[in-house]
Amino acid sequence: MLTRAVNSIRRHQVNRFHSLIVHRSNVHKLTLSNSLVGTGNLDKAAIFNSEGNSVWATSAGFQVSPQEMQAIVAAYKDPGTDGVKKVQSEGLHVAGERFVVIKADDRSIYGKKGREGVVIVKTTQAILVTHYPESVQPGAATNTVETLGDYLVKVGY
């Protein structure tokens, strides 16, 4: 009888833990859908942890490779000199495409390829990697991502 009760409690704890994981994942997907791609100012986006080694959410077909994320993380780890200089001189690859970096600092990296571009913003716990199409003005895209970044920092994320 006691064994059955303990097993029931364990199952409940595992189910509760699984629900928390699913809930967290759904929150990131909702953020991606509503606050980024859903605005119409971006067509692709992904949310990573601040180390760049865990994808929290990504839009369909937007595959940022681990090597690309490590280059982004490296730029943030050394924003004053080598990291920023490297992405500014060599450009940045995101989802298999090369972008010329037009701005890079300890919070934001902006890249362009023709009339399309990427806006990458680092918060306390996350890195937002976004893409805007040719039909969107760069200012509208950057405002969308920077505003979400400000909000996430404000709430400790």
Coordinates of C-alpha atoms in Angstrom, one line a residue:
M1 CA 0.0 0.0 0.0
L2 CA 2.8 2.4 0.9
T3 CA 4.7 1.5 -2.2
R4 CA 1.7 2.3 -4.4
A5 CA 1.3 5.7 -2.7
V6 CA 5.0 6.5 -3.2
N7 CA 4.8 5.5 -6.8
S8 CA 1.7 7.7 -7.3
I9 CA 3.4 10.7 -5.7
R10 CA 6.5 10.1 -8.0
R11 CA 4.2 9.9 -11.1
H12 CA 2.5 13.1 -10.0
Q13 CA 5.9 14.9 -9.5
V14 CA 7.2 13.7 -12.9
N15 CA 4.0 14.8 -14.6
R16 CA 4.1 18.2 -12.9
F17 CA 7.8 18.7 -13.9
H18 CA 7.0 17.7 -17.5
S19 CA 4.1 20.2 -17.4
L20 CA 6.5 23.0 -16.3
I21 CA 8.9 22.2 -19.1
V22 CA 6.1 22.1 -21.7
H23 CA 4.7 25.4 -20.2
R24 CA 8.1 27.1 -20.4
S25 CA 8.6 25.9 -24.0
N26 CA 5.1 27.2 -24.9
V27 CA 5.8 30.6 -23.3
H28 CA 8.9 30.9 -25.6
K29 CA 6.9 29.8 -28.6
L30 CA 4.2 32.3 -27.8
T31 CA 6.8 35.1 -27.4
L32 CA 8.2 34.2 -30.7
S33 CA 4.8 34.1 -32.4
N34 CA 3.2 37.1 -30.8
S35 CA 6.1 39.5 -30.0
L36 CA 8.5 38.8 -32.9
V37 CA 7.2 37.1 -36.1
G38 CA 3.6 37.9 -35.3
T39 CA 4.3 41.7 -35.6
G40 CA 4.9 41.4 -39.4
N41 CA 8.3 43.2 -38.9
L42 CA 10.2 39.9 -38.9
D43 CA 9.7 36.7 -40.9
K44 CA 12.0 34.3 -38.9
A45 CA 13.2 34.2 -35.3
A46 CA 14.8 32.0 -32.7
I47 CA 15.3 32.3 -29.0
F48 CA 18.4 30.7 -27.4
N49 CA 19.8 30.6 -23.9
S50 CA 22.6 33.2 -23.3
E51 CA 25.3 30.5 -23.9
G52 CA 23.8 29.8 -27.3
N53 CA 23.8 26.1 -26.7
S54 CA 20.0 25.5 -26.2
V55 CA 17.2 26.5 -28.5
W56 CA 14.2 27.6 -26.6
A57 CA 12.0 28.3 -29.6
T58 CA 12.4 28.8 -33.4
S59 CA 10.2 29.6 -36.3
A60 CA 9.7 27.0 -39.0
G61 CA 12.6 26.6 -41.3
F62 CA 14.9 28.9 -39.4
Q63 CA 17.9 26.8 -38.6
V64 CA 20.8 28.6 -36.9
S65 CA 23.7 26.1 -36.6
P66 CA 25.7 25.6 -33.4
Q67 CA 28.8 27.1 -35.1
E68 CA 26.8 30.2 -36.1
M69 CA 25.6 30.5 -32.5
Q70 CA 29.1 30.1 -31.1
A71 CA 30.3 33.0 -33.3
I72 CA 27.4 35.2 -32.0
V73 CA 28.2 34.2 -28.4
A74 CA 31.9 34.9 -29.0
A75 CA 31.1 38.4 -30.2
Y76 CA 29.2 39.1 -27.0
K77 CA 31.8 37.6 -24.7
D78 CA 34.4 40.1 -26.0
P79 CA 32.4 43.1 -27.1
G80 CA 35.1 45.6 -26.6
T81 CA 37.7 44.3 -29.0
D82 CA 38.3 40.9 -30.7
G83 CA 34.7 39.6 -30.7
V84 CA 33.2 42.7 -32.2
K85 CA 36.1 43.3 -34.6
K86 CA 35.9 39.8 -35.9
V87 CA 32.2 40.0 -36.8
Q88 CA 32.6 43.5 -38.2
S89 CA 35.5 42.5 -40.5
E90 CA 34.3 39.0 -41.4
G91 CA 30.6 39.3 -41.3
L92 CA 28.2 36.9 -39.6
H93 CA 26.5 33.8 -40.8
V94 CA 22.9 33.2 -39.7
A95 CA 20.9 30.2 -41.0
G96 CA 23.5 29.6 -43.7
E97 CA 23.5 33.1 -45.0
R98 CA 26.3 35.7 -44.7
F99 CA 25.4 39.2 -43.4
V100 CA 27.6 42.3 -43.3
V101 CA 27.6 43.5 -39.7
I102 CA 26.7 47.2 -39.5
K103 CA 26.5 47.5 -35.7
A104 CA 27.9 45.4 -32.9
D105 CA 28.0 46.1 -29.2
D106 CA 27.6 44.3 -25.9
R107 CA 23.8 44.0 -26.5
S108 CA 23.0 44.2 -30.2
I109 CA 24.3 43.0 -33.5
Y110 CA 22.7 44.2 -36.7
G111 CA 23.6 42.6 -40.1
K112 CA 22.5 43.2 -43.7
K113 CA 22.5 41.3 -46.9
G114 CA 21.0 43.4 -49.6
R115 CA 17.7 44.8 -48.3
E116 CA 17.1 41.9 -45.8
G117 CA 18.8 41.7 -42.5
V118 CA 19.3 40.2 -39.0
V119 CA 18.8 41.8 -35.6
I120 CA 20.3 39.9 -32.7
V121 CA 19.8 41.1 -29.1
K122 CA 21.2 39.6 -25.9
T123 CA 19.3 39.9 -22.7
T124 CA 20.2 38.6 -19.2
Q125 CA 19.3 35.0 -20.0
A126 CA 18.5 34.8 -23.7
I127 CA 19.7 35.7 -27.2
L128 CA 17.1 36.7 -29.7
V129 CA 18.1 35.9 -33.3
T130 CA 15.8 37.4 -35.8
H131 CA 15.5 38.0 -39.6
Y132 CA 13.6 40.6 -41.5
P133 CA 12.7 40.4 -45.2
E134 CA 13.4 42.9 -48.0
S135 CA 9.8 44.3 -47.6
V136 CA 10.4 45.5 -44.0
Q137 CA 12.2 48.7 -43.1
P138 CA 15.3 47.9 -40.9
G139 CA 14.1 50.5 -38.2
A140 CA 10.8 48.7 -37.8
A141 CA 12.6 45.3 -37.3
T142 CA 15.2 46.7 -34.9
N143 CA 12.5 48.5 -32.9
T144 CA 10.5 45.3 -32.5
V145 CA 13.4 43.2 -31.3
E146 CA 15.0 45.9 -29.1
T147 CA 11.6 46.6 -27.4
L148 CA 11.2 42.9 -26.6
G149 CA 14.8 42.8 -25.4
D150 CA 14.1 45.8 -23.1
Y151 CA 11.1 44.0 -21.7
L152 CA 12.9 40.8 -21.1
V153 CA 15.8 42.6 -19.3
K154 CA 13.2 44.5 -17.2
V155 CA 11.6 41.2 -16.0
G156 CA 15.0 39.6 -15.3
Y157 CA 15.1 37.5 -18.4

